[in-house]
Amino acid sequence: MHFAITVSALLALGSVACAQDPDAVIKSLKKEVNVLQDQLIEERAKLLLNVKVNGVALDPKEVMREAVYLTGGKLVEAKVADFFILEEMRKQIDSGRRQAEEFFIENEDVLKELAPMQAEFETKNPGVDFWTVVRTQFGLNRETFLEQRKQSMLFDRVFFPGSPSQWPDITKEAIKSQTQSDQGPKFIDQLEKATEGVDENGNPKKLPEFWVNMMRQFVQKGLRNWSDIRYASHGLPSDIVLRVNDFEWTTDEAFRFVKKGLFVQDLERAMQEVAVREALRQELVDKGFYISDEEFNNRYEEYRQPYDTTPFTVEVIATRFKGYPCLEAFRARWRLMSSYGDMIKDEVNDENLQKHADNYGAFFADGQCSIDVIPFQARDVRTGAWQPDGMAQAKKRAEALFAKLAAEEITFDEALNQHGEFFANDEKRGRLGFLPLNQLKQQLRESEYTRLLDGFSATHFLFFDAEVGKTHGPIQGADGYFIARINSRTPPRRKIDVKVEKERELVTEDYITQRFFEWANGVIGKAAFN
C-alpha cells in the first residue's frame, strides 16, 4: 500500500508542474518510480525467506536459487562463460604468454563501443530511455549490462587475440572439435591465410564478423563439452547456484547480481513457479510416483541424447520453442512430467491416444486458424517496461471497449484500428492471419512454461474451441489483455494413425502433457500457499 500511494502522489505532481520543464519533470518522475520499483523488489525478495506449501516450509536458499534460475537464466549461462575466461586468462598469465594489463577493460571502453548503438537507438526512438529498454529486454540495469558487455570484450581478448595465427591453442582445438576430424587443421589454416597481409586501406585483414561469431560459438561449445558444469539438479548444495570445474557461484552472490535488473512482476512469477512445482512434487511423492535422483538422471540422459547431437538441442527446444527461461527450469518441470507419466501409464493406450489424435488433429496435421486481436498492454509500448498497476488498467480499457463492441457502438475492425495498443516492433498490428497452433502460441506469448502458471491456454481455446465469427474477451495475456475474433479455420490435412510409430510418439507426448496440465490444475487448486 505504501508504494502504491507514493507512486500516485508522484504522478499527481505532473498537474502542478506547469512552471517547470515538462521533460525534466517526466525524467524526475521516472527516476522516482524506478527507485520505488527497486524498493518494492527488496520487499518482495524478503518473501523468499518464508515460503510454505501445504504447511511445509521450503529451504530459503533453495527458493532463492530457483528465483535466480527463473529470472536470470541467461545471466547464469553468462557466468559459465565468465569462469571459462578466468580459467584461461589465469593460464595465459601464469605461463608468461600474456600480461595481466592486457585484460584490463574500463567502463569507458564499453561505453565507447556502445556509443554508435545508443545514438542510433535514440535517433529512432526519441524520448525513450535507452537504459529502461535494456532493463526490459535483457533483465539488466545499467551496471550489470555494462558488466556483460565488458565480459564479451574480454572473451575476445582471451580467446581471439589478433589474427587466427595468434589465437591460443585451446581456441584452435575447440574449433577443430566442431569440424570433421580431418578438416579441422585445414580449416584453421584457411582462417590464418584469410587474414594474412593488409586490406585495401593498409589495415591488418580481419575475419568477417559472421565468421568470428561462429568461431565464438564453436569455442563456447567446445569449452562446455570439456568442462564439468553443474546446476541444482546435479545435486549441488542449496547455497551454490553454479559450479564450473573449480569455480563456484554462490546463491547469495547470484541473487544480488540478478535482482538488480528485475521488475517486481518477474520476481513474483518466479515465486509462483517455485511454489507450484513444490505442490506438484508433494502430490507425486504422496502417490509414490516421484522419480528418484538416479532415475531422473538416467531418463533425462536417454531423452536428451538424440537432440543434443543436432543443432536443435534440448536447450534450444526448451528455451526457444517451449518458453522456459533456462534449461534448468525445463529439467525441473521435465522431472515432474516424467513422474506423472508413470502415474497414468496404464491409460496411455491405443484407444485413448487415437481419441486424442482425432480431437486435436488440427495440431498434429497442419490445421490453421485465422485470428485478429485487439491488445491492451500492461507494459509501456515504447520501452516494454511494466507500468504501475498495468494489468488492472489494461483490463479496464479492454472491458470498456468490449462493452462498446457488445452494444454495437463500434465494429471490431474500427476498434482494432482506433484502440489497439501495439509495441513498436509489432508488424502485424493485430492482423495475425492464418497460423498453426505453435505459431499462434508464439504470437500470443504463451508457451508450455506459462500454461502451468496461468492455469489455462488462451491459444488452445481460440485455436480449437472459440466460435468462428464471434468476438471473444477480454482475455488475459502475457503482457496485458486482448479481445479476439476468429475469422476461420482450416481442417487437418490428414488423419493421424497412432499405430504408426512416429505419429504415436508425437501424440503420446502431447497426450501426457495435456493430462499433466489438467491434473496440475486440480492439485494447485486445493494446495495451500503462504
Coordinates of C-alpha atoms in Angstrom, one line a residue:
M1 CA 0.0 0.0 0.0
H2 CA 2.8 2.4 0.9
F3 CA 4.3 2.1 -2.6
A4 CA 1.0 2.5 -4.4
I5 CA 0.3 5.7 -2.6
T6 CA 3.7 7.1 -3.2
V7 CA 3.5 6.4 -6.9
S8 CA 0.1 8.1 -7.1
A9 CA 1.5 11.1 -5.3
L10 CA 4.4 11.3 -7.7
L11 CA 2.2 11.1 -10.7
A12 CA 0.0 13.8 -9.3
L13 CA 2.9 16.2 -9.3
G14 CA 2.6 16.4 -13.1
S15 CA -0.6 18.5 -12.7
V16 CA 1.2 21.2 -10.6
A17 CA 4.4 21.3 -12.6
C18 CA 3.3 23.9 -15.2
A19 CA 6.2 26.2 -14.4
Q20 CA 8.8 23.5 -14.8
D21 CA 10.3 22.0 -17.9
P22 CA 7.9 19.1 -18.8
D23 CA 10.8 16.8 -19.9
A24 CA 12.6 17.4 -16.7
V25 CA 9.5 16.6 -14.7
I26 CA 8.9 13.4 -16.6
K27 CA 12.5 12.3 -16.1
S28 CA 12.4 13.0 -12.4
L29 CA 9.1 11.1 -12.0
K30 CA 10.5 8.1 -13.9
K31 CA 13.6 8.1 -11.7
E32 CA 11.5 8.2 -8.6
V33 CA 9.2 5.4 -9.9
N34 CA 12.3 3.3 -10.7
V35 CA 13.6 3.8 -7.1
L36 CA 10.3 2.7 -5.7
Q37 CA 10.3 -0.3 -8.1
D38 CA 13.7 -1.3 -6.7
Q39 CA 12.4 -0.9 -3.1
L40 CA 9.4 -3.0 -3.9
I41 CA 11.6 -5.8 -5.2
E42 CA 13.7 -5.6 -2.0
E43 CA 10.4 -6.1 0.0
R44 CA 9.2 -8.9 -2.3
A45 CA 12.6 -10.6 -2.0
K46 CA 12.1 -11.0 1.7
L47 CA 9.1 -13.3 1.0
L48 CA 11.6 -15.8 -0.4
L49 CA 12.7 -16.5 3.1
N50 CA 9.3 -17.7 4.3
V51 CA 7.6 -19.8 1.5
K52 CA 5.3 -22.5 2.7
V53 CA 3.4 -25.0 0.6
N54 CA 0.7 -27.1 2.4
G55 CA 2.3 -26.1 5.6
V56 CA 5.8 -27.3 4.6
A57 CA 8.4 -24.5 4.9
L58 CA 10.8 -24.5 1.9
D59 CA 14.6 -24.1 2.3
P60 CA 15.1 -20.3 1.8
K61 CA 18.3 -20.9 -0.1
E62 CA 16.6 -23.3 -2.5
V63 CA 13.8 -20.8 -3.1
M64 CA 16.3 -18.1 -3.7
R65 CA 18.4 -20.3 -6.0
E66 CA 15.3 -21.2 -8.1
A67 CA 14.5 -17.5 -8.4
V68 CA 18.0 -17.0 -9.8
Y69 CA 17.4 -19.7 -12.5
L70 CA 13.9 -18.4 -13.3
T71 CA 14.6 -14.7 -13.5
G72 CA 18.3 -14.7 -14.6
G73 CA 18.8 -17.9 -16.6
K74 CA 20.7 -16.1 -19.3
L75 CA 22.9 -14.5 -16.6
V76 CA 23.7 -17.9 -15.2
E77 CA 24.8 -19.1 -18.6
A78 CA 26.9 -15.9 -19.0
K79 CA 28.6 -16.7 -15.7
V80 CA 29.7 -20.1 -17.2
A81 CA 31.5 -18.0 -19.8
D82 CA 32.9 -15.8 -17.1
F83 CA 34.5 -18.8 -15.5
F84 CA 35.9 -20.0 -18.8
I85 CA 37.5 -16.6 -19.3
L86 CA 39.0 -16.6 -15.8
E87 CA 40.4 -20.1 -16.1
E88 CA 42.1 -19.4 -19.5
M89 CA 43.3 -15.9 -18.5
R90 CA 45.0 -17.3 -15.4
K91 CA 46.8 -19.9 -17.6
Q92 CA 48.0 -17.4 -20.1
I93 CA 49.3 -15.0 -17.4
D94 CA 50.9 -17.8 -15.3
S95 CA 52.7 -19.1 -18.4
G96 CA 54.1 -15.7 -19.2
R97 CA 52.5 -15.5 -22.6
R98 CA 50.3 -12.5 -21.6
Q99 CA 50.5 -9.7 -19.1
A100 CA 47.6 -9.0 -16.7
E101 CA 47.4 -5.4 -18.0
E102 CA 46.3 -6.7 -21.4
F103 CA 43.0 -7.8 -19.9
F104 CA 42.0 -4.6 -18.2
I105 CA 38.8 -3.1 -19.7
E106 CA 37.3 0.1 -18.2
N107 CA 33.7 1.2 -18.3
E108 CA 34.7 4.0 -20.7
D109 CA 35.9 1.3 -23.2
V110 CA 32.5 -0.3 -23.1
L111 CA 30.6 3.0 -23.4
K112 CA 32.7 3.9 -26.4
E113 CA 31.8 0.6 -28.1
L114 CA 28.1 1.2 -27.2
A115 CA 28.0 4.8 -28.3
P116 CA 27.0 4.1 -32.0
M117 CA 24.3 1.7 -30.9
Q118 CA 22.9 4.1 -28.3
A119 CA 23.0 7.0 -30.7
E120 CA 21.1 5.0 -33.4
F121 CA 18.5 3.9 -30.8
E122 CA 17.9 7.5 -29.6
T123 CA 17.6 8.7 -33.1
K124 CA 15.0 6.1 -34.0
N125 CA 13.2 6.3 -30.6
P126 CA 13.2 10.0 -29.5
G127 CA 12.2 10.4 -25.9
V128 CA 12.6 6.7 -25.0
D129 CA 15.2 6.0 -22.3
F130 CA 17.8 3.6 -23.6
W131 CA 18.6 2.0 -20.3
T132 CA 14.9 1.4 -19.5
V133 CA 14.6 -0.7 -22.7
V134 CA 17.9 -2.5 -21.8
R135 CA 16.3 -3.4 -18.4
T136 CA 13.1 -4.6 -20.0
Q137 CA 14.7 -6.7 -22.8
F138 CA 17.7 -8.1 -21.0
G139 CA 16.8 -8.0 -17.3
L140 CA 19.9 -5.9 -16.6
N141 CA 20.3 -2.5 -15.2
R142 CA 22.9 -0.1 -16.5
E143 CA 25.7 -1.5 -14.2
T144 CA 25.0 -5.2 -15.0
F145 CA 24.6 -4.5 -18.7
L146 CA 28.0 -2.8 -18.9
E147 CA 29.5 -5.8 -17.0
Q148 CA 28.0 -8.2 -19.6
R149 CA 29.4 -6.1 -22.5
K150 CA 32.7 -6.0 -20.8
Q151 CA 32.7 -9.8 -20.5
S152 CA 32.0 -10.1 -24.3
M153 CA 35.0 -7.8 -25.0
L154 CA 37.2 -9.8 -22.5
F155 CA 36.2 -13.1 -24.1
D156 CA 37.5 -11.9 -27.4
R157 CA 40.8 -10.7 -25.8
V158 CA 41.3 -14.0 -24.1
F159 CA 40.3 -16.4 -26.9
F160 CA 40.6 -14.3 -30.1
P161 CA 43.7 -12.0 -29.7
G162 CA 44.8 -10.6 -33.0
S163 CA 44.8 -12.8 -36.1
P164 CA 44.0 -16.5 -36.1
S165 CA 47.7 -17.3 -36.1
Q166 CA 47.9 -15.7 -32.6
W167 CA 44.9 -17.5 -31.1
P168 CA 45.7 -19.7 -28.1
D169 CA 45.8 -23.5 -28.6
I170 CA 42.5 -24.0 -26.7
T171 CA 40.7 -21.8 -29.2
K172 CA 42.1 -23.7 -32.2
E173 CA 41.3 -27.1 -30.5
A174 CA 37.8 -26.1 -29.7
I175 CA 37.2 -25.0 -33.4
K176 CA 38.7 -28.3 -34.6
S177 CA 36.4 -30.3 -32.3
Q178 CA 33.4 -28.8 -34.0
T179 CA 34.5 -29.8 -37.5
Q180 CA 35.1 -33.2 -39.1
S181 CA 38.2 -34.8 -37.7
D182 CA 40.3 -34.5 -40.9
Q183 CA 39.0 -31.0 -41.8
G184 CA 39.9 -29.2 -38.5
P185 CA 43.6 -28.4 -39.3
K186 CA 42.8 -27.4 -42.8
F187 CA 40.0 -25.1 -41.6
I188 CA 42.4 -23.3 -39.1
D189 CA 45.0 -22.9 -42.0
Q190 CA 42.3 -21.3 -44.1
L191 CA 41.4 -18.9 -41.3
E192 CA 45.1 -17.9 -40.9
K193 CA 45.6 -17.4 -44.7
A194 CA 42.4 -15.3 -44.9
T195 CA 44.0 -12.7 -42.5
E196 CA 47.5 -12.6 -44.0
G197 CA 48.6 -9.2 -45.1
V198 CA 46.6 -6.0 -45.2
D199 CA 43.4 -4.8 -46.7
E200 CA 42.9 -2.0 -49.4
N201 CA 43.3 0.6 -46.7
G202 CA 46.6 -0.8 -45.4
N203 CA 45.0 -2.2 -42.2
P204 CA 45.5 -5.7 -41.0
K205 CA 43.0 -8.0 -42.5
K206 CA 40.1 -9.2 -40.2
L207 CA 37.7 -12.1 -40.5
P208 CA 34.1 -11.1 -41.3
E209 CA 32.1 -10.6 -38.1
F210 CA 29.8 -13.5 -39.2
W211 CA 32.8 -15.9 -39.1
V212 CA 34.1 -14.5 -35.8
N213 CA 30.6 -15.0 -34.2
M214 CA 30.6 -18.6 -35.5
M215 CA 34.0 -19.2 -34.0
R216 CA 32.8 -17.8 -30.7
Q217 CA 30.0 -20.4 -30.7
F218 CA 32.5 -23.2 -31.6
V219 CA 34.7 -22.2 -28.6
Q220 CA 31.8 -21.9 -26.2
K221 CA 30.5 -25.4 -27.2
G222 CA 34.0 -26.9 -27.0
L223 CA 34.7 -25.5 -23.6
R224 CA 31.3 -26.7 -22.3
N225 CA 32.0 -30.2 -23.6
W226 CA 35.4 -30.3 -21.9
S227 CA 34.2 -28.8 -18.5
D228 CA 32.3 -30.2 -15.5
I229 CA 29.3 -27.9 -15.3
R230 CA 26.8 -28.5 -12.5
Y231 CA 23.5 -26.9 -11.5
A232 CA 20.9 -27.6 -8.8
S233 CA 19.5 -30.7 -10.5
H234 CA 23.0 -32.2 -10.5
G235 CA 22.9 -32.3 -6.7
L236 CA 24.6 -29.0 -5.7
P237 CA 24.0 -27.8 -2.1
S238 CA 21.4 -25.1 -1.9
D239 CA 23.9 -22.3 -1.3
I240 CA 25.5 -22.9 -4.7
V241 CA 23.8 -21.9 -8.0
L242 CA 26.6 -23.0 -10.4
R243 CA 29.8 -24.9 -10.4
V244 CA 32.2 -24.9 -13.3
N245 CA 35.3 -27.1 -12.8
D246 CA 36.9 -25.4 -9.7
F247 CA 34.8 -22.2 -9.8
E248 CA 31.5 -21.7 -7.8
W249 CA 28.8 -19.0 -7.9
T250 CA 27.1 -18.8 -4.5
T251 CA 23.3 -18.4 -4.2
D252 CA 23.6 -15.1 -2.3
E253 CA 26.0 -13.6 -4.7
A254 CA 24.0 -14.7 -7.7
F255 CA 20.7 -13.3 -6.4
R256 CA 22.3 -10.0 -5.5
F257 CA 23.5 -9.7 -9.1
V258 CA 20.4 -10.9 -10.8
K259 CA 17.8 -8.9 -8.9
K260 CA 19.4 -5.6 -10.0
G261 CA 17.6 -5.7 -13.4
L262 CA 14.3 -7.3 -12.3
F263 CA 10.8 -5.9 -12.3
V264 CA 8.7 -7.0 -9.3
Q265 CA 6.5 -8.9 -11.7
D266 CA 9.4 -11.1 -12.7
L267 CA 10.2 -12.0 -9.1
E268 CA 6.5 -12.7 -8.3
R269 CA 6.3 -15.0 -11.3
A270 CA 9.4 -16.9 -10.2
M271 CA 8.0 -17.3 -6.7
Q272 CA 4.8 -18.7 -8.3
E273 CA 6.7 -21.3 -10.3
V274 CA 8.7 -22.4 -7.2
A275 CA 5.5 -22.8 -5.1
V276 CA 3.6 -24.6 -7.9
R277 CA 6.4 -27.1 -8.6
E278 CA 6.6 -27.9 -4.9
A279 CA 2.9 -28.6 -4.6
L280 CA 3.1 -31.0 -7.6
R281 CA 6.2 -32.7 -6.2
Q282 CA 4.4 -33.2 -2.8
E283 CA 1.5 -34.8 -4.6
L284 CA 3.7 -37.1 -6.6
V285 CA 5.7 -38.1 -3.6
D286 CA 2.4 -38.8 -1.7
K287 CA 1.2 -41.0 -4.5
G288 CA 4.5 -42.8 -4.7
F289 CA 5.4 -41.7 -8.3
Y290 CA 8.1 -39.1 -7.9
I291 CA 11.2 -40.5 -9.6
S292 CA 14.5 -40.7 -7.7
D293 CA 17.5 -38.6 -8.5
E294 CA 19.2 -41.6 -10.1
E295 CA 16.2 -42.5 -12.2
F296 CA 15.7 -38.8 -13.3
N297 CA 19.3 -38.5 -14.4
N298 CA 19.1 -41.8 -16.3
R299 CA 15.9 -40.9 -18.0
Y300 CA 17.0 -37.4 -18.9
E301 CA 20.2 -38.6 -20.4
E302 CA 18.3 -41.0 -22.6
Y303 CA 15.8 -38.3 -23.5
R304 CA 18.4 -35.6 -24.4
Q305 CA 20.9 -37.6 -26.4
P306 CA 19.0 -37.7 -29.8
Y307 CA 18.5 -33.9 -29.6
D308 CA 21.9 -32.8 -28.2
T309 CA 23.8 -34.3 -31.2
T310 CA 21.9 -31.9 -33.5
P311 CA 21.6 -28.1 -33.7
F312 CA 18.2 -28.4 -32.1
T313 CA 19.5 -29.3 -28.7
V314 CA 17.2 -29.8 -25.7
E315 CA 18.2 -26.3 -24.5
V316 CA 17.2 -24.8 -27.8
I317 CA 13.9 -26.6 -27.8
A318 CA 13.2 -25.7 -24.2
T319 CA 14.1 -22.0 -24.3
R320 CA 13.2 -21.0 -27.9
F321 CA 10.1 -23.2 -28.5
K322 CA 8.7 -24.2 -25.2
G323 CA 9.3 -20.9 -23.5
Y324 CA 11.4 -21.9 -20.5
P325 CA 13.6 -19.2 -19.0
C326 CA 16.6 -21.6 -18.9
L327 CA 17.4 -25.3 -19.3
E328 CA 17.5 -25.9 -15.5
A329 CA 13.8 -24.7 -15.3
F330 CA 12.9 -27.2 -18.1
R331 CA 14.8 -30.0 -16.3
A332 CA 12.8 -29.4 -13.1
R333 CA 9.5 -29.4 -15.0
W334 CA 10.5 -32.4 -17.1
R335 CA 11.1 -34.5 -13.9
L336 CA 7.5 -33.7 -12.8
M337 CA 6.1 -34.6 -16.2
S338 CA 8.1 -37.8 -16.4
S339 CA 6.9 -38.8 -12.9
Y340 CA 3.3 -38.0 -13.8
G341 CA 3.7 -40.1 -17.0
D342 CA 4.4 -43.1 -14.7
M343 CA 1.2 -42.4 -12.8
I344 CA -1.0 -42.7 -15.9
K345 CA 1.0 -45.2 -17.9
D346 CA -1.9 -47.7 -18.0
E347 CA -4.1 -45.0 -19.7
V348 CA -1.6 -44.5 -22.5
N349 CA -3.2 -47.0 -24.8
D350 CA -4.4 -47.2 -28.4
E351 CA -7.9 -46.1 -27.7
N352 CA -7.1 -43.0 -25.7
L353 CA -4.2 -42.0 -27.9
Q354 CA -6.3 -42.3 -31.1
K355 CA -9.1 -40.3 -29.5
H356 CA -6.6 -37.6 -28.5
A357 CA -5.2 -37.6 -32.1
D358 CA -8.7 -37.1 -33.5
N359 CA -9.7 -34.4 -31.1
Y360 CA -6.5 -32.4 -31.8
G361 CA -6.0 -33.4 -35.4
A362 CA -5.6 -29.7 -36.4
F363 CA -2.5 -29.5 -34.3
F364 CA -1.0 -32.8 -35.4
A365 CA -1.9 -32.5 -39.1
D366 CA -1.3 -28.8 -40.0
G367 CA -4.6 -27.2 -39.4
Q368 CA -4.6 -23.4 -39.1
C369 CA -6.7 -20.7 -37.6
S370 CA -7.2 -17.1 -38.9
I371 CA -7.4 -14.6 -36.0
D372 CA -7.4 -10.9 -35.3
V373 CA -6.6 -9.4 -31.8
I374 CA -7.0 -6.0 -30.2
P375 CA -4.3 -5.8 -27.4
F376 CA -4.3 -3.7 -24.3
Q377 CA -0.8 -3.5 -22.8
A378 CA 0.2 -3.6 -19.2
R379 CA 3.7 -2.5 -20.4
D380 CA 4.9 0.7 -21.9
V381 CA 4.5 0.2 -25.7
R382 CA 7.7 2.1 -26.3
T383 CA 10.1 0.7 -23.7
G384 CA 8.4 -2.6 -22.7
A385 CA 8.6 -1.7 -19.0
W386 CA 5.9 -2.8 -16.7
Q387 CA 3.5 0.1 -15.8
P388 CA 2.3 0.7 -12.2
D389 CA -1.0 -1.2 -11.8
G390 CA -0.6 -2.1 -15.5
M391 CA -2.6 -5.3 -15.7
A392 CA -5.6 -3.9 -13.8
Q393 CA -5.6 -0.8 -16.0
A394 CA -5.3 -2.8 -19.2
K395 CA -8.2 -4.9 -18.1
K396 CA -10.4 -1.8 -17.5
R397 CA -9.6 -0.5 -21.0
A398 CA -10.4 -3.9 -22.6
E399 CA -13.7 -4.2 -20.7
A400 CA -14.7 -0.7 -21.7
L401 CA -14.1 -1.4 -25.4
F402 CA -15.7 -4.9 -25.2
A403 CA -18.9 -3.3 -23.9
K404 CA -18.9 -0.9 -26.8
L405 CA -18.5 -3.9 -29.2
A406 CA -21.3 -5.8 -27.5
A407 CA -23.6 -2.7 -27.8
E408 CA -22.6 -2.4 -31.5
E409 CA -21.4 1.1 -30.9
I410 CA -18.3 0.3 -32.9
T411 CA -17.2 -2.5 -35.2
F412 CA -14.3 -4.9 -34.5
D413 CA -12.3 -3.5 -37.3
E414 CA -12.8 0.1 -36.3
A415 CA -11.9 -0.9 -32.7
L416 CA -8.7 -2.6 -33.9
N417 CA -7.6 0.4 -35.9
Q418 CA -8.5 3.0 -33.3
H419 CA -7.8 1.3 -30.0
G420 CA -5.2 -1.4 -30.5
E421 CA -2.1 -0.9 -28.4
F422 CA 1.0 -2.2 -30.2
F423 CA 4.7 -2.4 -29.5
A424 CA 7.0 -0.6 -31.9
N425 CA 8.2 -3.9 -33.4
D426 CA 4.7 -5.4 -33.9
E427 CA 4.5 -5.6 -37.7
K428 CA 1.1 -7.5 -37.8
R429 CA -0.7 -4.8 -35.8
G430 CA -3.4 -7.3 -34.6
R431 CA -3.9 -9.0 -38.0
L432 CA -2.4 -12.4 -37.3
G433 CA -3.7 -14.2 -40.4
F434 CA -3.7 -18.0 -40.7
L435 CA -1.4 -19.6 -38.3
P436 CA -0.8 -23.2 -37.0
L437 CA -1.1 -23.7 -33.2
N438 CA 2.5 -23.3 -32.2
Q439 CA 2.9 -20.1 -34.2
L440 CA -0.3 -18.6 -32.8
K441 CA 1.1 -19.5 -29.3
Q442 CA 4.2 -17.5 -30.1
Q443 CA 2.2 -14.5 -31.3
L444 CA 0.2 -14.5 -28.0
R445 CA 3.4 -15.1 -26.0
E446 CA 2.1 -18.3 -24.4
S447 CA 4.2 -21.4 -24.0
E448 CA 4.4 -24.8 -22.3
Y449 CA 6.1 -22.9 -19.4
T450 CA 3.4 -20.2 -19.0
R451 CA 0.5 -22.6 -19.3
L452 CA 1.1 -24.3 -15.9
L453 CA 1.4 -20.9 -14.2
D454 CA -1.6 -19.4 -15.9
G455 CA -3.8 -22.4 -15.4
F456 CA -5.2 -22.2 -18.9
S457 CA -4.2 -21.6 -22.5
A458 CA -5.9 -18.8 -24.4
T459 CA -4.2 -20.2 -27.6
H460 CA -5.9 -23.6 -27.2
F461 CA -9.3 -22.1 -26.6
L462 CA -9.0 -19.8 -29.6
F463 CA -7.5 -22.4 -31.9
F464 CA -9.8 -25.3 -31.1
D465 CA -13.0 -24.2 -29.4
A466 CA -13.8 -20.5 -29.8
E467 CA -16.8 -19.8 -32.1
V468 CA -15.9 -18.6 -35.5
G469 CA -17.0 -15.1 -36.4
K470 CA -17.7 -14.2 -32.8
T471 CA -15.7 -11.7 -30.6
H472 CA -14.1 -13.2 -27.5
G473 CA -12.7 -11.4 -24.5
P474 CA -11.4 -9.7 -22.6
I475 CA -8.7 -12.5 -22.3
Q476 CA -5.7 -12.2 -20.1
G477 CA -2.4 -12.5 -21.9
A478 CA 1.3 -12.3 -21.1
D479 CA 1.5 -8.5 -21.3
G480 CA -2.0 -7.4 -20.6
Y481 CA -5.4 -8.2 -22.0
F482 CA -6.8 -8.6 -25.5
I483 CA -10.0 -9.1 -27.5
A484 CA -10.0 -11.7 -30.2
R485 CA -12.1 -12.6 -33.3
I486 CA -11.8 -16.0 -35.0
N487 CA -12.2 -15.4 -38.7
S488 CA -12.0 -19.0 -40.0
R489 CA -10.3 -22.4 -39.5
T490 CA -8.8 -25.0 -41.9
P491 CA -9.3 -28.7 -41.1
P492 CA -6.5 -31.2 -40.5
R493 CA -4.8 -32.2 -43.8
R494 CA -4.9 -35.9 -43.0
K495 CA -5.9 -38.4 -40.3
I496 CA -3.3 -39.3 -37.7
D497 CA -2.8 -43.0 -37.0
V498 CA -1.3 -43.8 -33.6
K499 CA -0.2 -47.3 -34.9
V500 CA 2.4 -45.5 -37.0
E501 CA 5.4 -45.3 -34.7
K502 CA 6.5 -41.7 -35.3
E503 CA 2.9 -40.4 -35.1
R504 CA 2.3 -42.4 -31.9
E505 CA 5.4 -40.8 -30.3
L506 CA 4.2 -37.3 -31.1
V507 CA 0.6 -38.0 -29.9
T508 CA 1.8 -39.7 -26.7
E509 CA 4.0 -36.8 -25.7
D510 CA 1.2 -34.3 -26.2
Y511 CA -1.4 -36.6 -24.5
I512 CA 0.7 -36.8 -21.4
T513 CA 1.4 -33.1 -21.5
Q514 CA -2.3 -32.2 -21.7
R515 CA -3.2 -34.6 -19.0
F516 CA -0.4 -33.2 -16.8
F517 CA -1.8 -29.7 -17.1
E518 CA -5.3 -30.9 -16.2
W519 CA -4.0 -32.8 -13.2
A520 CA -1.8 -29.9 -12.1
N521 CA -4.7 -27.5 -12.1
G522 CA -6.6 -29.8 -9.7
V523 CA -3.6 -30.2 -7.4
I524 CA -2.8 -26.4 -7.4
G525 CA -6.5 -25.6 -6.7
K526 CA -6.5 -27.5 -3.4
A527 CA -3.0 -26.6 -2.3
A528 CA -2.3 -24.0 0.5
F529 CA 0.3 -21.4 -0.4
N530 CA 1.7 -18.9 2.1

